[in-house]
Every structure is written in C-alpha cells, then in structure tokens.
Short mmCIF file of C-alpha atoms in Angstrom, two decimals:
data_model
loop_
_atom_site.label_atom_id
_atom_site.label_comp_id
_atom_site.label_asym_id
_atom_site.label_seq_id
_atom_site.Cartn_x
_atom_site.Cartn_y
_atom_site.Cartn_z
CA UNK A 1 -104.18 -51.73 48.29
CA UNK A 2 -101.91 -52.22 44.91
CA UNK A 3 -102.45 -51.83 41.77
CA UNK A 4 -100.74 -53.21 38.48
CA UNK A 5 -101.26 -52.32 34.72
CA UNK A 6 -101.68 -55.19 32.14
CA UNK A 7 -101.14 -54.82 28.19
CA UNK A 8 -99.53 -56.91 25.60
CA UNK A 9 -99.29 -56.67 21.62
CA UNK A 10 -98.29 -53.27 21.33
CA UNK A 11 -96.19 -53.63 18.24
CA UNK A 12 -94.88 -50.40 18.42
CA UNK A 13 -94.65 -49.08 15.24
CA UNK A 14 -96.77 -51.46 13.09
CA UNK A 15 -97.31 -49.21 10.01
CA UNK A 16 -101.79 -49.00 10.30
CA UNK A 17 -103.09 -50.33 7.35
CA UNK A 18 -105.77 -48.54 5.81
CA UNK A 19 -104.75 -48.11 2.51
CA UNK A 20 -107.31 -45.38 1.14
CA UNK A 21 -107.05 -42.88 3.73
CA UNK A 22 -106.67 -39.48 1.74
CA UNK A 23 -106.37 -36.44 4.23
CA UNK A 24 -102.43 -35.77 5.69
CA UNK A 25 -103.72 -34.85 9.07
CA UNK A 26 -105.04 -38.06 9.35
CA UNK A 27 -102.58 -39.80 8.18
CA UNK A 28 -99.72 -38.66 10.71
CA UNK A 29 -102.91 -39.42 13.74
CA UNK A 30 -102.39 -43.13 11.83
CA UNK A 31 -99.12 -43.11 11.41
CA UNK A 32 -97.87 -42.45 15.28
CA UNK A 33 -101.24 -44.57 17.20
CA UNK A 34 -99.68 -47.29 18.41
CA UNK A 35 -96.75 -44.74 19.99
CA UNK A 36 -99.80 -42.57 20.53
CA UNK A 37 -101.33 -44.81 22.53
CA UNK A 38 -98.58 -46.82 24.88
CA UNK A 39 -98.27 -43.18 25.51
CA UNK A 40 -101.58 -43.41 26.84
CA UNK A 41 -101.36 -45.83 28.93
CA UNK A 42 -98.19 -44.68 30.29
CA UNK A 43 -100.16 -41.49 31.41
CA UNK A 44 -102.58 -44.32 32.98
CA UNK A 45 -99.99 -46.35 34.83
CA UNK A 46 -99.00 -43.26 36.56
CA UNK A 47 -102.36 -41.28 37.11
CA UNK A 48 -104.03 -44.65 38.43
CA UNK A 49 -100.46 -44.70 41.13
CA UNK A 50 -99.69 -48.66 39.65
CA UNK A 51 -97.37 -50.73 41.24
CA UNK A 52 -96.57 -51.96 37.85
CA UNK A 53 -96.66 -52.07 34.15
CA UNK A 54 -96.78 -55.45 32.73
CA UNK A 55 -95.75 -56.28 28.88
CA UNK A 56 -96.82 -59.22 28.05
CA UNK A 57 -94.79 -59.60 24.32
CA UNK A 58 -94.70 -57.82 21.24
CA UNK A 59 -93.80 -54.53 22.69
CA UNK A 60 -91.98 -54.29 19.37
CA UNK A 61 -92.97 -55.04 15.61
CA UNK A 62 -90.84 -57.46 13.26
CA UNK A 63 -87.30 -57.23 11.86
CA UNK A 64 -87.61 -53.18 11.46
CA UNK A 65 -84.95 -51.31 13.70
CA UNK A 66 -85.21 -48.13 14.47
CA UNK A 67 -83.49 -45.66 16.95
CA UNK A 68 -86.67 -43.52 17.23
CA UNK A 69 -88.63 -46.13 18.16
CA UNK A 70 -85.95 -47.11 20.64
CA UNK A 71 -85.44 -43.67 21.75
CA UNK A 72 -89.33 -43.18 23.04
CA UNK A 73 -89.99 -46.22 24.55
CA UNK A 74 -86.83 -45.44 26.46
CA UNK A 75 -88.67 -42.06 27.06
CA UNK A 76 -91.54 -43.61 28.51
CA UNK A 77 -90.20 -46.08 30.90
CA UNK A 78 -88.19 -43.13 31.99
CA UNK A 79 -91.39 -41.70 32.92
CA UNK A 80 -92.83 -44.69 34.80
CA UNK A 81 -89.80 -45.07 36.24
CA UNK A 82 -89.96 -41.15 37.72
CA UNK A 83 -93.40 -42.04 38.94
CA UNK A 84 -91.90 -45.21 41.18
CA UNK A 85 -93.43 -47.71 38.28
CA UNK A 86 -91.95 -50.84 37.58
CA UNK A 87 -92.22 -52.95 34.23
CA UNK A 88 -92.01 -56.71 33.51
CA UNK A 89 -91.43 -57.25 30.51
CA UNK A 90 -91.61 -60.94 28.00
CA UNK A 91 -90.87 -61.39 25.15
CA UNK A 92 -93.03 -62.63 22.47
CA UNK A 93 -92.72 -64.15 18.86
CA UNK A 94 -91.90 -60.85 17.40
CA UNK A 95 -89.67 -59.52 20.02
CA UNK A 96 -87.54 -62.53 19.90
CA UNK A 97 -86.98 -61.56 16.26
CA UNK A 98 -86.34 -57.64 16.58
CA UNK A 99 -83.07 -56.31 16.54
CA UNK A 100 -83.54 -53.70 19.35
CA UNK A 101 -85.05 -55.71 22.07
CA UNK A 102 -81.23 -57.10 22.36
CA UNK A 103 -79.68 -53.68 21.49
CA UNK A 104 -81.68 -51.34 23.82
CA UNK A 105 -80.07 -50.74 27.38
CA UNK A 106 -83.27 -51.03 29.46
CA UNK A 107 -83.23 -48.53 33.03
CA UNK A 108 -83.04 -50.97 35.34
CA UNK A 109 -86.97 -50.90 37.23
CA UNK A 110 -87.29 -53.16 33.76
CA UNK A 111 -87.54 -56.64 34.29
CA UNK A 112 -86.90 -58.92 31.17
CA UNK A 113 -88.05 -62.02 31.86
CA UNK A 114 -85.08 -64.61 29.66
CA UNK A 115 -86.96 -67.51 28.18
CA UNK A 116 -85.81 -70.08 31.18
CA UNK A 117 -88.26 -68.55 33.11
CA UNK A 118 -88.06 -67.02 36.80
CA UNK A 119 -90.29 -65.11 39.16
CA UNK A 120 -89.89 -61.58 41.19
CA UNK A 121 -91.21 -60.71 44.24
CA UNK A 122 -93.02 -57.11 43.59
CA UNK A 123 -94.47 -56.63 47.43
CA UNK A 124 -94.47 -58.66 50.29
CA UNK A 125 -97.22 -60.68 49.21
CA UNK A 126 -96.88 -60.40 45.31
CA UNK A 127 -94.88 -62.37 43.06
CA UNK A 128 -94.19 -62.19 39.01
CA UNK A 129 -93.51 -64.75 37.00
CA UNK A 130 -92.42 -65.10 33.47
CA UNK A 131 -90.79 -66.79 30.80
CA UNK A 132 -89.87 -65.29 27.52
CA UNK A 133 -89.81 -66.38 23.38
CA UNK A 134 -85.94 -67.95 22.99
CA UNK A 135 -87.37 -66.93 19.27
CA UNK A 136 -89.85 -66.46 16.77
CA UNK A 137 -91.12 -69.60 17.06
CA UNK A 138 -92.95 -71.52 20.19
CA UNK A 139 -93.91 -74.58 18.46
CA UNK A 140 -94.18 -76.29 22.50
CA UNK A 141 -96.05 -75.06 25.13
CA UNK A 142 -93.99 -72.86 27.88
CA UNK A 143 -96.02 -73.75 30.75
CA UNK A 144 -92.89 -76.44 32.06
CA UNK A 145 -90.79 -73.22 32.52
CA UNK A 146 -92.65 -71.64 35.07
CA UNK A 147 -91.28 -71.57 38.85
CA UNK A 148 -94.01 -72.65 41.43
CA UNK A 149 -96.68 -70.17 42.72
CA UNK A 150 -95.05 -68.68 46.04
CA UNK A 151 -97.17 -69.88 48.65
CA UNK A 152 -99.43 -67.92 51.00
CA UNK A 153 -98.86 -64.91 48.18
CA UNK A 154 -100.83 -63.88 45.30
CA UNK A 155 -99.16 -65.16 42.00
CA UNK A 156 -99.41 -63.55 38.39
CA UNK A 157 -98.00 -65.46 35.48
CA UNK A 158 -97.05 -63.52 31.66
CA UNK A 159 -97.41 -65.80 29.12
CA UNK A 160 -97.10 -64.68 25.69
CA UNK A 161 -99.39 -67.46 23.71
CA UNK A 162 -102.13 -68.50 20.77
CA UNK A 163 -103.60 -71.17 23.59
CA UNK A 164 -105.53 -73.72 21.91
CA UNK A 165 -105.39 -71.59 18.94
CA UNK A 166 -107.46 -68.55 17.56
CA UNK A 167 -108.48 -67.47 13.93
CA UNK A 168 -105.97 -65.43 12.40
CA UNK A 169 -103.15 -66.39 14.53
CA UNK A 170 -100.20 -68.90 14.03
CA UNK A 171 -99.81 -71.53 16.67
CA UNK A 172 -97.33 -69.89 19.62
CA UNK A 173 -96.61 -72.02 22.79
CA UNK A 174 -100.11 -73.83 23.00
CA UNK A 175 -101.83 -74.48 26.07
CA UNK A 176 -104.71 -75.53 27.63
CA UNK A 177 -106.68 -72.19 29.24
CA UNK A 178 -107.71 -75.60 31.77
CA UNK A 179 -104.24 -76.23 31.89
CA UNK A 180 -103.46 -72.79 33.26
CA UNK A 181 -106.64 -72.39 35.56
CA UNK A 182 -104.87 -75.63 36.94
CA UNK A 183 -101.26 -74.56 37.67
CA UNK A 184 -102.28 -72.74 40.87
CA UNK A 185 -101.34 -68.81 39.74
CA UNK A 186 -103.92 -66.59 40.74
CA UNK A 187 -103.50 -64.56 37.29
CA UNK A 188 -102.28 -65.11 33.83
CA UNK A 189 -101.54 -61.99 31.87
CA UNK A 190 -101.81 -63.56 28.49
CA UNK A 191 -100.70 -61.79 25.22
CA UNK A 192 -100.77 -62.74 21.73
CA UNK A 193 -104.14 -62.63 20.49
CA UNK A 194 -105.52 -59.57 19.20
CA UNK A 195 -108.61 -59.37 20.74
CA UNK A 196 -109.49 -59.04 24.38
CA UNK A 197 -111.34 -61.96 25.99
CA UNK A 198 -111.17 -63.22 30.47
CA UNK A 199 -111.59 -67.12 29.89
CA UNK A 200 -111.78 -67.20 33.65
CA UNK A 201 -112.26 -65.52 36.78
CA UNK A 202 -110.79 -67.84 39.45
CA UNK A 203 -108.00 -67.82 38.62
CA UNK A 204 -108.36 -64.44 36.33
CA UNK A 205 -107.03 -65.60 32.58
CA UNK A 206 -106.90 -62.56 30.60
CA UNK A 207 -106.52 -61.47 27.35
CA UNK A 208 -106.03 -58.48 27.23
CA UNK A 209 -106.45 -57.46 23.41
CA UNK A 210 -104.10 -55.07 22.03
CA UNK A 211 -103.99 -51.09 23.20
CA UNK A 212 -103.89 -50.00 19.24
CA UNK A 213 -105.78 -51.94 16.43
CA UNK A 214 -104.10 -51.73 13.02
CA UNK A 215 -106.01 -51.88 10.45
CA UNK A 216 -109.60 -52.89 9.36
CA UNK A 217 -109.76 -56.69 10.39
CA UNK A 218 -108.39 -55.27 14.23
CA UNK A 219 -111.99 -53.49 15.23
CA UNK A 220 -113.45 -52.06 17.37
CA UNK A 221 -112.11 -50.22 20.76
CA UNK A 222 -108.72 -51.55 22.21
CA UNK A 223 -107.44 -51.22 25.58
CA UNK A 224 -105.61 -52.87 28.55
CA UNK A 225 -106.31 -54.59 31.84
CA UNK A 226 -106.11 -52.70 35.16
CA UNK A 227 -105.59 -55.21 38.58
CA UNK A 228 -106.44 -54.29 41.70
CA UNK A 229 -105.01 -56.53 44.67
CA UNK A 230 -106.46 -55.92 48.19
CA UNK A 231 -106.59 -57.90 51.49
CA UNK A 232 -105.67 -61.50 48.44
CA UNK A 233 -108.60 -60.66 46.17
CA UNK A 234 -108.01 -59.48 42.28
CA UNK A 235 -110.23 -57.47 40.54
CA UNK A 236 -110.07 -56.48 36.78
CA UNK A 237 -111.23 -53.64 34.33
CA UNK A 238 -110.90 -52.73 31.49
CA UNK A 239 -109.01 -49.32 30.67
CA UNK A 240 -109.70 -48.17 26.81
CA UNK A 241 -106.96 -47.01 24.95
CA UNK A 242 -106.88 -47.16 20.90
CA UNK A 243 -106.03 -43.34 19.46
CA UNK A 244 -107.87 -44.64 16.08
CA UNK A 245 -110.63 -46.90 16.27
CA UNK A 246 -111.48 -49.23 12.68
CA UNK A 247 -115.26 -49.80 12.11
CA UNK A 248 -117.06 -52.76 10.00
CA UNK A 249 -120.56 -51.53 9.10
CA UNK A 250 -123.49 -52.07 6.20
CA UNK A 251 -126.02 -49.61 5.89
CA UNK A 252 -129.25 -51.19 3.72
CA UNK A 253 -130.92 -48.54 1.57
CA UNK A 254 -133.14 -51.19 0.49
CA UNK A 255 -135.68 -48.15 0.68
CA UNK A 256 -133.89 -44.89 -0.82
CA UNK A 257 -136.20 -43.71 -4.02
CA UNK A 258 -134.13 -40.54 -3.59
CA UNK A 259 -130.37 -38.78 -3.55
CA UNK A 260 -131.77 -36.88 -0.84
CA UNK A 261 -133.22 -39.70 0.77
CA UNK A 262 -129.62 -41.51 0.74
CA UNK A 263 -127.95 -38.31 2.13
CA UNK A 264 -129.80 -38.34 5.18
CA UNK A 265 -129.65 -42.20 5.67
CA UNK A 266 -125.92 -41.76 5.52
CA UNK A 267 -125.49 -38.81 7.64
CA UNK A 268 -127.67 -40.73 10.17
CA UNK A 269 -125.67 -43.69 10.06
CA UNK A 270 -122.56 -42.24 9.86
CA UNK A 271 -123.77 -39.67 13.16
CA UNK A 272 -124.75 -43.36 15.26
CA UNK A 273 -121.37 -44.72 14.89
CA UNK A 274 -119.76 -40.86 15.87
CA UNK A 275 -121.58 -41.51 19.60
CA UNK A 276 -120.68 -44.94 19.61
CA UNK A 277 -117.18 -44.76 18.99
CA UNK A 278 -115.07 -44.39 22.12
CA UNK A 279 -112.01 -43.40 20.11
CA UNK A 280 -110.45 -39.72 19.58
CA UNK A 281 -110.60 -40.74 15.84
CA UNK A 282 -112.84 -43.84 14.07
CA UNK A 283 -111.62 -45.06 10.03
CA UNK A 284 -115.05 -46.95 8.96
CA UNK A 285 -115.35 -49.53 5.63
CA UNK A 286 -119.05 -48.47 5.24
CA UNK A 287 -120.90 -51.42 2.80
CA UNK A 288 -123.98 -49.91 1.16
CA UNK A 289 -126.34 -53.40 0.95
CA UNK A 290 -129.62 -53.94 -0.02
CA UNK A 291 -131.74 -53.91 -3.39
CA UNK A 292 -133.10 -49.94 -4.20
CA UNK A 293 -135.37 -48.98 -7.11
CA UNK A 294 -132.57 -46.76 -7.53
CA UNK A 295 -130.10 -49.33 -8.14
CA UNK A 296 -128.54 -48.39 -11.56
CA UNK A 297 -128.54 -44.75 -10.14
CA UNK A 298 -126.79 -45.38 -7.10
CA UNK A 299 -124.07 -47.95 -9.15
CA UNK A 300 -123.77 -44.80 -12.40
CA UNK A 301 -122.95 -42.17 -9.20
CA UNK A 302 -120.42 -44.72 -7.18
CA UNK A 303 -117.91 -42.19 -7.31
CA UNK A 304 -120.20 -38.71 -6.31
CA UNK A 305 -121.49 -41.05 -4.02
CA UNK A 306 -117.86 -41.96 -2.35
CA UNK A 307 -117.05 -38.20 -2.24
CA UNK A 308 -120.48 -37.57 -0.45
CA UNK A 309 -119.53 -40.47 2.40
CA UNK A 310 -116.19 -38.35 2.63
CA UNK A 311 -117.23 -35.24 3.39
CA UNK A 312 -120.15 -36.44 5.40
CA UNK A 313 -117.42 -38.48 7.19
CA UNK A 314 -115.60 -36.02 8.15
CA UNK A 315 -118.08 -33.46 9.18
CA UNK A 316 -118.92 -35.53 11.94
CA UNK A 317 -115.17 -33.76 13.01
CA UNK A 318 -113.98 -37.53 14.14
CA UNK A 319 -114.74 -39.93 11.49
CA UNK A 320 -113.16 -40.76 8.72
CA UNK A 321 -113.98 -42.86 5.42
CA UNK A 322 -111.06 -46.20 4.83
CA UNK A 323 -113.26 -47.61 1.93
CA UNK A 324 -117.00 -46.91 0.53
CA UNK A 325 -118.21 -49.95 -0.89
CA UNK A 326 -121.85 -50.51 -2.65
CA UNK A 327 -123.01 -53.97 -2.59
CA UNK A 328 -126.39 -53.47 -4.23
CA UNK A 329 -129.08 -55.90 -5.75
CA UNK A 330 -130.52 -54.39 -8.73
CA UNK A 331 -134.40 -54.62 -8.61
CA UNK A 332 -136.23 -57.81 -8.95
CA UNK A 333 -138.56 -56.37 -11.63
CA UNK A 334 -137.79 -53.59 -14.47
CA UNK A 335 -139.42 -51.84 -16.87
CA UNK A 336 -137.15 -52.33 -19.55
CA UNK A 337 -136.49 -55.72 -19.49
CA UNK A 338 -136.52 -56.13 -23.58
CA UNK A 339 -134.81 -52.91 -24.77
CA UNK A 340 -131.32 -51.83 -25.95
CA UNK A 341 -129.24 -51.46 -22.61
CA UNK A 342 -130.58 -55.49 -22.22
CA UNK A 343 -129.03 -56.48 -25.39
CA UNK A 344 -126.11 -54.20 -24.31
CA UNK A 345 -126.14 -56.44 -21.05
CA UNK A 346 -126.10 -59.83 -22.96
CA UNK A 347 -124.00 -58.99 -25.32
CA UNK A 348 -120.96 -57.74 -23.02
CA UNK A 349 -121.24 -61.17 -20.66
CA UNK A 350 -121.28 -63.34 -23.06
CA UNK A 351 -117.82 -61.03 -24.72
CA UNK A 352 -116.82 -61.40 -20.54
CA UNK A 353 -116.54 -65.27 -21.17
CA UNK A 354 -114.41 -65.27 -24.27
CA UNK A 355 -111.15 -66.59 -24.14
CA UNK A 356 -109.87 -63.76 -25.84
CA UNK A 357 -111.33 -61.11 -23.58
CA UNK A 358 -109.89 -62.91 -20.67
CA UNK A 359 -106.14 -62.81 -21.98
CA UNK A 360 -106.29 -59.48 -22.28
CA UNK A 361 -107.88 -58.47 -19.05
CA UNK A 362 -105.51 -60.70 -17.04
CA UNK A 363 -102.36 -58.54 -19.12
CA UNK A 364 -103.57 -55.42 -17.95
CA UNK A 365 -104.53 -56.32 -14.72
CA UNK A 366 -101.24 -57.92 -13.97
CA UNK A 367 -99.51 -54.76 -15.85
CA UNK A 368 -101.41 -52.17 -13.20
CA UNK A 369 -100.26 -54.45 -10.28
CA UNK A 370 -96.59 -54.79 -11.10
CA UNK A 371 -96.84 -51.05 -9.97
CA UNK A 372 -98.08 -52.23 -6.05
CA UNK A 373 -95.74 -53.19 -3.01
CA UNK A 374 -94.82 -57.04 -3.24
CA UNK A 375 -96.75 -57.91 -0.81
CA UNK A 376 -100.32 -56.04 -1.68
CA UNK A 377 -99.63 -58.05 -5.09
CA UNK A 378 -99.11 -60.78 -4.18
CA UNK A 379 -102.51 -60.48 -2.00
CA UNK A 380 -104.35 -59.40 -4.52
CA UNK A 381 -102.53 -62.27 -7.29
CA UNK A 382 -101.62 -65.02 -4.59
CA UNK A 383 -102.89 -67.87 -6.88
CA UNK A 384 -105.13 -69.10 -10.39
CA UNK A 385 -108.22 -68.70 -8.23
CA UNK A 386 -107.46 -64.91 -6.51
CA UNK A 387 -106.65 -64.45 -9.80
CA UNK A 388 -109.64 -65.07 -11.46
CA UNK A 389 -111.97 -63.66 -8.73
CA UNK A 390 -110.22 -60.15 -9.50
CA UNK A 391 -110.70 -60.49 -13.18
CA UNK A 392 -114.41 -61.59 -12.55
CA UNK A 393 -115.48 -59.06 -9.98
CA UNK A 394 -113.77 -56.28 -12.14
CA UNK A 395 -115.21 -57.19 -15.60
CA UNK A 396 -118.72 -57.35 -13.74
CA UNK A 397 -118.03 -53.92 -12.33
CA UNK A 398 -117.17 -52.11 -15.68
CA UNK A 399 -120.23 -54.23 -17.38
CA UNK A 400 -122.81 -52.95 -14.52
CA UNK A 401 -121.02 -49.64 -14.82
CA UNK A 402 -121.90 -49.38 -18.16
CA UNK A 403 -125.18 -50.53 -17.94
CA UNK A 404 -126.05 -48.35 -15.29
CA UNK A 405 -124.59 -45.24 -17.85
CA UNK A 406 -128.05 -46.22 -20.06
CA UNK A 407 -130.25 -47.50 -17.43
CA UNK A 408 -129.99 -44.37 -15.21
CA UNK A 409 -130.40 -41.84 -17.65
CA UNK A 410 -132.36 -38.54 -16.83
CA UNK A 411 -133.26 -39.76 -13.13
#
C-alpha cells in the first residue's frame, strides 16, 4: 500500500483580504494562515507515511519576491525529505511569474516538471507525470505535452488547468474533463480552481481546492486529497487543512420585537456557526435580513449592534466578525404616515436627486477614496456605474439613519 498527498493553489504568503479584522492577535493568525496550513499538510504527510506530496501549481503567489518565503518553504521541504517523502511540483500561472521559483535551489528529493512535460517513477508500478507552465499565460491545452501512460502501472498526471472554465477564474490550459477521462491516466491531480470538486472517479479527476481560503469569497473549509493505492486501485479521502475558515451567513430577524430577542438570536446563530466550522478560527460576514417591526430602532443603533455582534462572536472563543451588514426592509404598515418624519423623508429624497447635491457628494466620496490603496479604490470606483451605485447606497444609508433617529425616539 502506498499513500500520496495531493494539494494545489497554496499561494504562500498571499494576504488574507479581510479588511475589517480589528484584533491584533487574529491579524497574526490571518497573516500566517497560508504558511500554517502548508505546515499542517506536511504534518499530515509525515503522520500518514505518504510516499509523495504532489503540488499541482501555484505554490507561490504573484510576482512578489520574499527571502522569508523561500526559507520557510525550504524548511518544510527538508522536513519531508527527512521523512523519506518525495515531492513532485508543477508550476502554475502564479508560479511562472514569481521570481522565487527560478532562484531557489530545491532539495534533491523535490522534482519540478518543466514545460516540456515528463514522467518520474515513484514505485515499481507507480509513475507521476507532469507539465509546468512556461509563463503566466497558457491559452492552449497542455495535454499534447504529456507522455503516454506506462503500461501495467498506476499513472498519475499533474495538470494546472481551468478545464472548460469556471466562474471567477481566467482561462488557463483549457481542456475538457472528457479528454482527461479518455487519456488513459488513473488519477488526474489538478490545480487552479480553488473550490474542491471530484469530476470523475473512474478514472479519478480531482480538483483538490486550496488548503487555505484567502477572503470571504473563498468561504467554507479547505482541504487536500489523500490517495491510497493498493493492488492497482486508488481510494481517495479529503483531508481538512484550513486554519482560518471564512463564513458568509444571513439571519432573518423579521420576528424580532425587542433588543433582548435580537441579542439572543445573534448569540444562538453564532454559536451554531462555531459548532459547524472545522477550522480553528472562523471569520464571519453576518447579514441581517427580514422586515422587523423594530426596523428603525435597529437602523438607528446599527453601530451598537455591530459592536455587540463582534463581542458575541469573540465570546464563542473562535469566531470574529469580518463585516456586519444590515439589509432590512421597513414595516409594511407604520403608525406615522403623515408626520414630520415622512415630510423629512420626502424632502431628503428630492435633495438626493438634485444635480448640485450629487456633485458635492461625488466630490466628497472621491476625496475620501484618495486615501485608499489604488486597487481598493478602483474596485469601489472602477467605472461610472460603480461610482453611481456607491453614491446611491451611501446617500440612502445616510437618509435612513436620519429618519431612524427620529422614528426610533423613545423606543
């Protein structure tokens, strides 16, 4: 029996983009999460007694050069070598543009496949095949570069590919799952798509996902894949690896009639999340939805509820709030329909549409955004439609807050 651990898209030292994290201890955990998850995979490889670790591309992240990253990686690879574990690595699109990959003198037990393709014998009846990216862009299929499977052996092929395409991922080394199935290999060790998916079991076509999510868009537990090969047959098991787990969640507060009720619902909801996550730390984006009778009071006290949500999350011992969002609808019937607040609401609605007000508001927004990093500023104000949507969202929130201060008085 031989075991092999398959991972991809490690993105060492890629920043975990959670802008609202306010706790210094958590920031330290988040800052080292990609390294810690990789170290844990090395621990798994050693404890399981695997024969090899497969890294199917994007071990590194982007163009940044870091001697500390290189030193960390060599240390982890040395741990594998001391345990008699070989490493097979193909370069993905991020690796191809990262200068570290060409500068590091990797240990002898690490084999890096080049862009021409090749194969390496792991055991008498097990061969590992792989093709690396030559540069960042790979618009054509890499399948023609693979050597033919070795007859009478278990053949494992490593490929970094977007397959036929996936939401949120650029097209790289495109191919069809049907082409992989028909190729004669017993296991396709894929990489590039950050979400785990087993596309086929006969033969195995496995996208392991990434070992550590980097932001709220990469939510849920992350993992690697453990292969067990015995008598020519392959069994597969998912191995959880994420240190920080991102969670997107909504809480319907339609029936909330008091602060105590809302506080109790928040506490219960966060406790349930804590029980469900598999990682040591959870970073939560929490959105309140519904049409509660206390709509105006909640809007008025949003900052207070934001703080309480942070405190209730931390009280679980493992959760932190990334962002607290209030996305509520006002009651369908209200007692005050002709009073001063309604007149004010009408007036503010008219003001928000005036060209002079819009111009002033746009100028204020642009002044504030100048202090933000360029990438974040562009994401918020990338084009005219995005700018207009941001302006509408902010001015409406401001008007609602003013009304909430009036309508929530004495309650």
